[in-house]
mmCIF file of C-alpha atoms in Angstrom:
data_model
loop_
_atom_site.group_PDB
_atom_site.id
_atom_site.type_symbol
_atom_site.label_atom_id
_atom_site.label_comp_id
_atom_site.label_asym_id
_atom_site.label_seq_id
_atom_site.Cartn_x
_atom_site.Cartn_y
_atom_site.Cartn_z
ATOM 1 C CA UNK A 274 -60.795 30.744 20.803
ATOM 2 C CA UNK A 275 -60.519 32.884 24.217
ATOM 3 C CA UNK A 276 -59.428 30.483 26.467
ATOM 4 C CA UNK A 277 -60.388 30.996 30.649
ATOM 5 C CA UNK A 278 -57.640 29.488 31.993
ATOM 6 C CA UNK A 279 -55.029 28.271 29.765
ATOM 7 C CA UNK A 280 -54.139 27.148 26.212
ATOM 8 C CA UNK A 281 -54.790 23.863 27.361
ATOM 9 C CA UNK A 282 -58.497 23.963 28.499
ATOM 10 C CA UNK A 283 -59.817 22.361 25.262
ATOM 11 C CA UNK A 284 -57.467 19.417 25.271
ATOM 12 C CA UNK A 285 -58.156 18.424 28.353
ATOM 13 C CA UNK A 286 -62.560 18.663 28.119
ATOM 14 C CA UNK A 287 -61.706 16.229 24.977
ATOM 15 C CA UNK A 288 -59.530 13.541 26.560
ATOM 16 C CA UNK A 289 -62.071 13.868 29.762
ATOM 17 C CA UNK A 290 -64.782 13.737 27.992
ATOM 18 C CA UNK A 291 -63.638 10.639 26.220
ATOM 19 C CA UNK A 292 -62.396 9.005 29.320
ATOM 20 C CA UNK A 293 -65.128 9.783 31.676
ATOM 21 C CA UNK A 294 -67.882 10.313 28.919
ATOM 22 C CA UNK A 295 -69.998 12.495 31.025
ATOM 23 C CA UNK A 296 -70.044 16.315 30.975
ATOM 24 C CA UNK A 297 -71.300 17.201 33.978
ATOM 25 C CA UNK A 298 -68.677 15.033 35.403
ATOM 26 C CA UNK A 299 -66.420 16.424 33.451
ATOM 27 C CA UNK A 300 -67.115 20.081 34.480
ATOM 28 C CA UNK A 301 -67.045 19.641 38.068
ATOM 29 C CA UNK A 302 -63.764 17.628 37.676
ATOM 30 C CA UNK A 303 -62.262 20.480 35.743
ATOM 31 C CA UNK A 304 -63.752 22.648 38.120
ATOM 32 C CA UNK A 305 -61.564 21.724 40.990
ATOM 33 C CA UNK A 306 -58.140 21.267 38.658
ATOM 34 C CA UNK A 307 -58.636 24.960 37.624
ATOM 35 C CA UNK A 308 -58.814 26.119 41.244
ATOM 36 C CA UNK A 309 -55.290 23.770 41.898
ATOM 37 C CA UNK A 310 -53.456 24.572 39.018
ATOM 38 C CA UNK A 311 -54.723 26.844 36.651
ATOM 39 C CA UNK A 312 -55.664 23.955 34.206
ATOM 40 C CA UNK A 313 -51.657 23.795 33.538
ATOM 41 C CA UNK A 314 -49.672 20.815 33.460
ATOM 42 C CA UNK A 315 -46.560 21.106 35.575
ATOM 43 C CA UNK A 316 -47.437 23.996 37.351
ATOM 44 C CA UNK A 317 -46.027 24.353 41.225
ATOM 45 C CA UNK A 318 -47.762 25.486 43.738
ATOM 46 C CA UNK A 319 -47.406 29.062 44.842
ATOM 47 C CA UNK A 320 -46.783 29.908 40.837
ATOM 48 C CA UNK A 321 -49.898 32.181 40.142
ATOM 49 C CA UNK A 322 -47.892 33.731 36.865
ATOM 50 C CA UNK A 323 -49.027 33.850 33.199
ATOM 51 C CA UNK A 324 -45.722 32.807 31.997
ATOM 52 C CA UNK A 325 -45.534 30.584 34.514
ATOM 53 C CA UNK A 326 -41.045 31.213 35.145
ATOM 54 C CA UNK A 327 -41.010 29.562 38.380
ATOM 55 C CA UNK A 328 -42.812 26.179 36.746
ATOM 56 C CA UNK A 329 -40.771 26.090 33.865
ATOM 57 C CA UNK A 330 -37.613 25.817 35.602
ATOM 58 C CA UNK A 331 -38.722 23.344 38.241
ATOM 59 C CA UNK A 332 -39.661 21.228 35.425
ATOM 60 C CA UNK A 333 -36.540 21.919 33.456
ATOM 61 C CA UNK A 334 -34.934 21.136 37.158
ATOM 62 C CA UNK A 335 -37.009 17.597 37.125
ATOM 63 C CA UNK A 336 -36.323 16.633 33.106
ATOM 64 C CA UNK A 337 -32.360 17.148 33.493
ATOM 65 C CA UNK A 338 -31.993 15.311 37.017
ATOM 66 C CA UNK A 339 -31.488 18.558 39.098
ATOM 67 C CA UNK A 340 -34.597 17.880 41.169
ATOM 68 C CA UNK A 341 -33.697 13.831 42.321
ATOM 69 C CA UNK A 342 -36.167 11.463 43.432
ATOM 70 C CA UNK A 343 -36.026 11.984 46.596
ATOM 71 C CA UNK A 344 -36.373 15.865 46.257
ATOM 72 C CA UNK A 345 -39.680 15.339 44.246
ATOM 73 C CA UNK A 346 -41.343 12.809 46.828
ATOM 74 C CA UNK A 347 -40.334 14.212 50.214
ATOM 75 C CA UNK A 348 -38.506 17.708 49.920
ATOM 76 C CA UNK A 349 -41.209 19.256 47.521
ATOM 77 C CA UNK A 350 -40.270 22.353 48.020
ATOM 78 C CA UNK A 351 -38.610 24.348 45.174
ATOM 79 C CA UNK A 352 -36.509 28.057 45.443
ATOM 80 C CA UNK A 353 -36.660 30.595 42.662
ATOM 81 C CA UNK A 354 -35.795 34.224 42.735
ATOM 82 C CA UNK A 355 -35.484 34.143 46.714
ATOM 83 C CA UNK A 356 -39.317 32.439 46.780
ATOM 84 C CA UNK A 357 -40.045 28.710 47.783
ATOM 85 C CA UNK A 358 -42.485 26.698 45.576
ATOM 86 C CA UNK A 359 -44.507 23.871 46.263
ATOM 87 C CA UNK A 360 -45.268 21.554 47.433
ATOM 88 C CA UNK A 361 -47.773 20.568 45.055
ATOM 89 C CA UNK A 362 -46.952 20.095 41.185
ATOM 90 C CA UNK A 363 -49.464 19.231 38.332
ATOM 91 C CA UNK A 364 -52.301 19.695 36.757
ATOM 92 C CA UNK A 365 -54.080 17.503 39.707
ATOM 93 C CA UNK A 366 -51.499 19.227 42.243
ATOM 94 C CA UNK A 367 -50.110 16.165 43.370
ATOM 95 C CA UNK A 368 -48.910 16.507 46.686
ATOM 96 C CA UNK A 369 -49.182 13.651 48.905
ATOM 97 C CA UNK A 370 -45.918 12.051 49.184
ATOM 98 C CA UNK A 371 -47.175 8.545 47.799
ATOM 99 C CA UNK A 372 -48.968 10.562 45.000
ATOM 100 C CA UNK A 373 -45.703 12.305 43.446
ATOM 101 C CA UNK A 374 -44.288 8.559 44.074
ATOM 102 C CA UNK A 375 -46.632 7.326 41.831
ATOM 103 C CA UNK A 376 -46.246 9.931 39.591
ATOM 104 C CA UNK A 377 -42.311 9.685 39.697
ATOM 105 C CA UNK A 378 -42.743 6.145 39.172
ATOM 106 C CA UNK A 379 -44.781 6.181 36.690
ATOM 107 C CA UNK A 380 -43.369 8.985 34.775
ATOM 108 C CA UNK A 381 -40.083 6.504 34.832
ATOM 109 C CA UNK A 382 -41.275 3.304 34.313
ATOM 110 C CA UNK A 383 -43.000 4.391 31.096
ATOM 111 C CA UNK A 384 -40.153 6.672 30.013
ATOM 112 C CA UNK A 385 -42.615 9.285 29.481
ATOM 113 C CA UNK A 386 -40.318 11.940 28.155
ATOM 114 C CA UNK A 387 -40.852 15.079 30.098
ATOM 115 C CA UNK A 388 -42.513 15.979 33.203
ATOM 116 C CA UNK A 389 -45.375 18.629 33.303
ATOM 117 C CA UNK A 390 -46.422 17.028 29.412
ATOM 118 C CA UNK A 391 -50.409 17.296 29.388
ATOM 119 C CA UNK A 392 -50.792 14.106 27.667
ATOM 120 C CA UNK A 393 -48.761 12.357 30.965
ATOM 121 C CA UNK A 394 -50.591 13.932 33.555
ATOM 122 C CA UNK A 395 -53.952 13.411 32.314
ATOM 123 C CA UNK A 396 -53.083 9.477 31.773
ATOM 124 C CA UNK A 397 -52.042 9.520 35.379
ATOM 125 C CA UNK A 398 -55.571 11.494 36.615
ATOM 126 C CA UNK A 399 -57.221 8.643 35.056
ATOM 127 C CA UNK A 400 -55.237 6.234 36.180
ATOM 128 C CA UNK A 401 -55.783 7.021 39.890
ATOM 129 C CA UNK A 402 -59.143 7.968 39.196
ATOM 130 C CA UNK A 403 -59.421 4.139 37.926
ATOM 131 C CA UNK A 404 -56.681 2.816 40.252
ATOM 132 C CA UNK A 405 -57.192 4.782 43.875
ATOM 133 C CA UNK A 406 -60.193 6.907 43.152
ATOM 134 C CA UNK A 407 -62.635 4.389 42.062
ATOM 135 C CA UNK A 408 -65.413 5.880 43.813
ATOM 136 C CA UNK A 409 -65.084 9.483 42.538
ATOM 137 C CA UNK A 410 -64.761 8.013 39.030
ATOM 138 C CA UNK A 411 -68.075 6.169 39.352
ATOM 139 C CA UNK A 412 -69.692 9.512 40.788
ATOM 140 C CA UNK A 413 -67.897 11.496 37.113
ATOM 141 C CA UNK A 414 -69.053 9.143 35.508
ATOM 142 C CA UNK A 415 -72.680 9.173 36.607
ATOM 143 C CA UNK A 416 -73.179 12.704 37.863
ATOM 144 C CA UNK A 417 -76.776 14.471 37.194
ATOM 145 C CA UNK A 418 -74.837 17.701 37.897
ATOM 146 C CA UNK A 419 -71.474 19.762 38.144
ATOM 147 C CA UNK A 420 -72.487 20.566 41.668
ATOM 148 C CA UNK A 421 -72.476 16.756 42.358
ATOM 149 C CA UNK A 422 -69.558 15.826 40.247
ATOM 150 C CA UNK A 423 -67.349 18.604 41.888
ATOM 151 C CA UNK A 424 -68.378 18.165 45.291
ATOM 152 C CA UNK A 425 -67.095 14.385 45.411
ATOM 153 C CA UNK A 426 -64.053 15.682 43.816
ATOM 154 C CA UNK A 427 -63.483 18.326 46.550
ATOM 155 C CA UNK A 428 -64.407 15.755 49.144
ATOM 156 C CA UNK A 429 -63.040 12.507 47.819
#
């Protein structure tokens, strides 16, 4: 299979498509996570590479401690080769500061294993989709078009 953006494209149309159960929904959704991240899961912001160096070792950085708490939720930002990342990490590009504490928490609490896995970050899109983002999940979930379903996205 070719894939448009990443190895990952597939996997995450199937879990989507099973959470949200509506393809046009779906697309538009996708849509606006290929424009933040590439459909990649732990991807930084500012890291437009195919082997994506700079997002590999901020991850590494969160999985072994490097990157604290504190670092993730307010700092953000993230050096590497003489360039700042960030602030934005994810396949969603979580960068609100109670977003990545979510995501920090949550990440924790369930003992996840590693930051930037696919399977963690699309259970936490749903869950703030079901949790935060009601509204856009209702509009994914009933869209009559990609134009629709992406636009509340974009907006929302």
């Amino acid at each position: 299979m070719a894939y448009i953006y990443s190895q990952w494209e597939k996997q995450i149309w199937d879990y989507l498509v099973a959470e949200i159960g509506n393809d046009y929904g779906v697309a538009g959704l996708m849509g606006n996570l290929a424009a933040e991240s590439i459909l990649s899961p732990g991807r930084i912001q500012g890291d437009l590479t195919t082997a994506m160096n700079p997002s590999n070792a901020y991850t590494s950085a969160l999985n072994n401690g490097s990157v604290t708490e504190h670092n993730f939720v307010y700092d953000k930002m993230f050096p590497y080769n003489g360039t700042n990342y960030g602030p934005a990490y994810g396949l969603a590009q979580w960068d609100y500061s109670p977003r990545r504490q979510n995501y920090w928490n949550f990440w924790h609490t369930f003992q996840h294993g590693i930051a930037g896995d696919l399977s963690f970050e699309l259970w936490f899109l749903m869950w703030e989709l079901e949790n935060q983002f009601s509204s856009v999940l209702n509009t994914l979930r009933n869209a009559s078009s990609v134009r629709q379903a992406s636009d509340k996205v974009l907006h929302d």
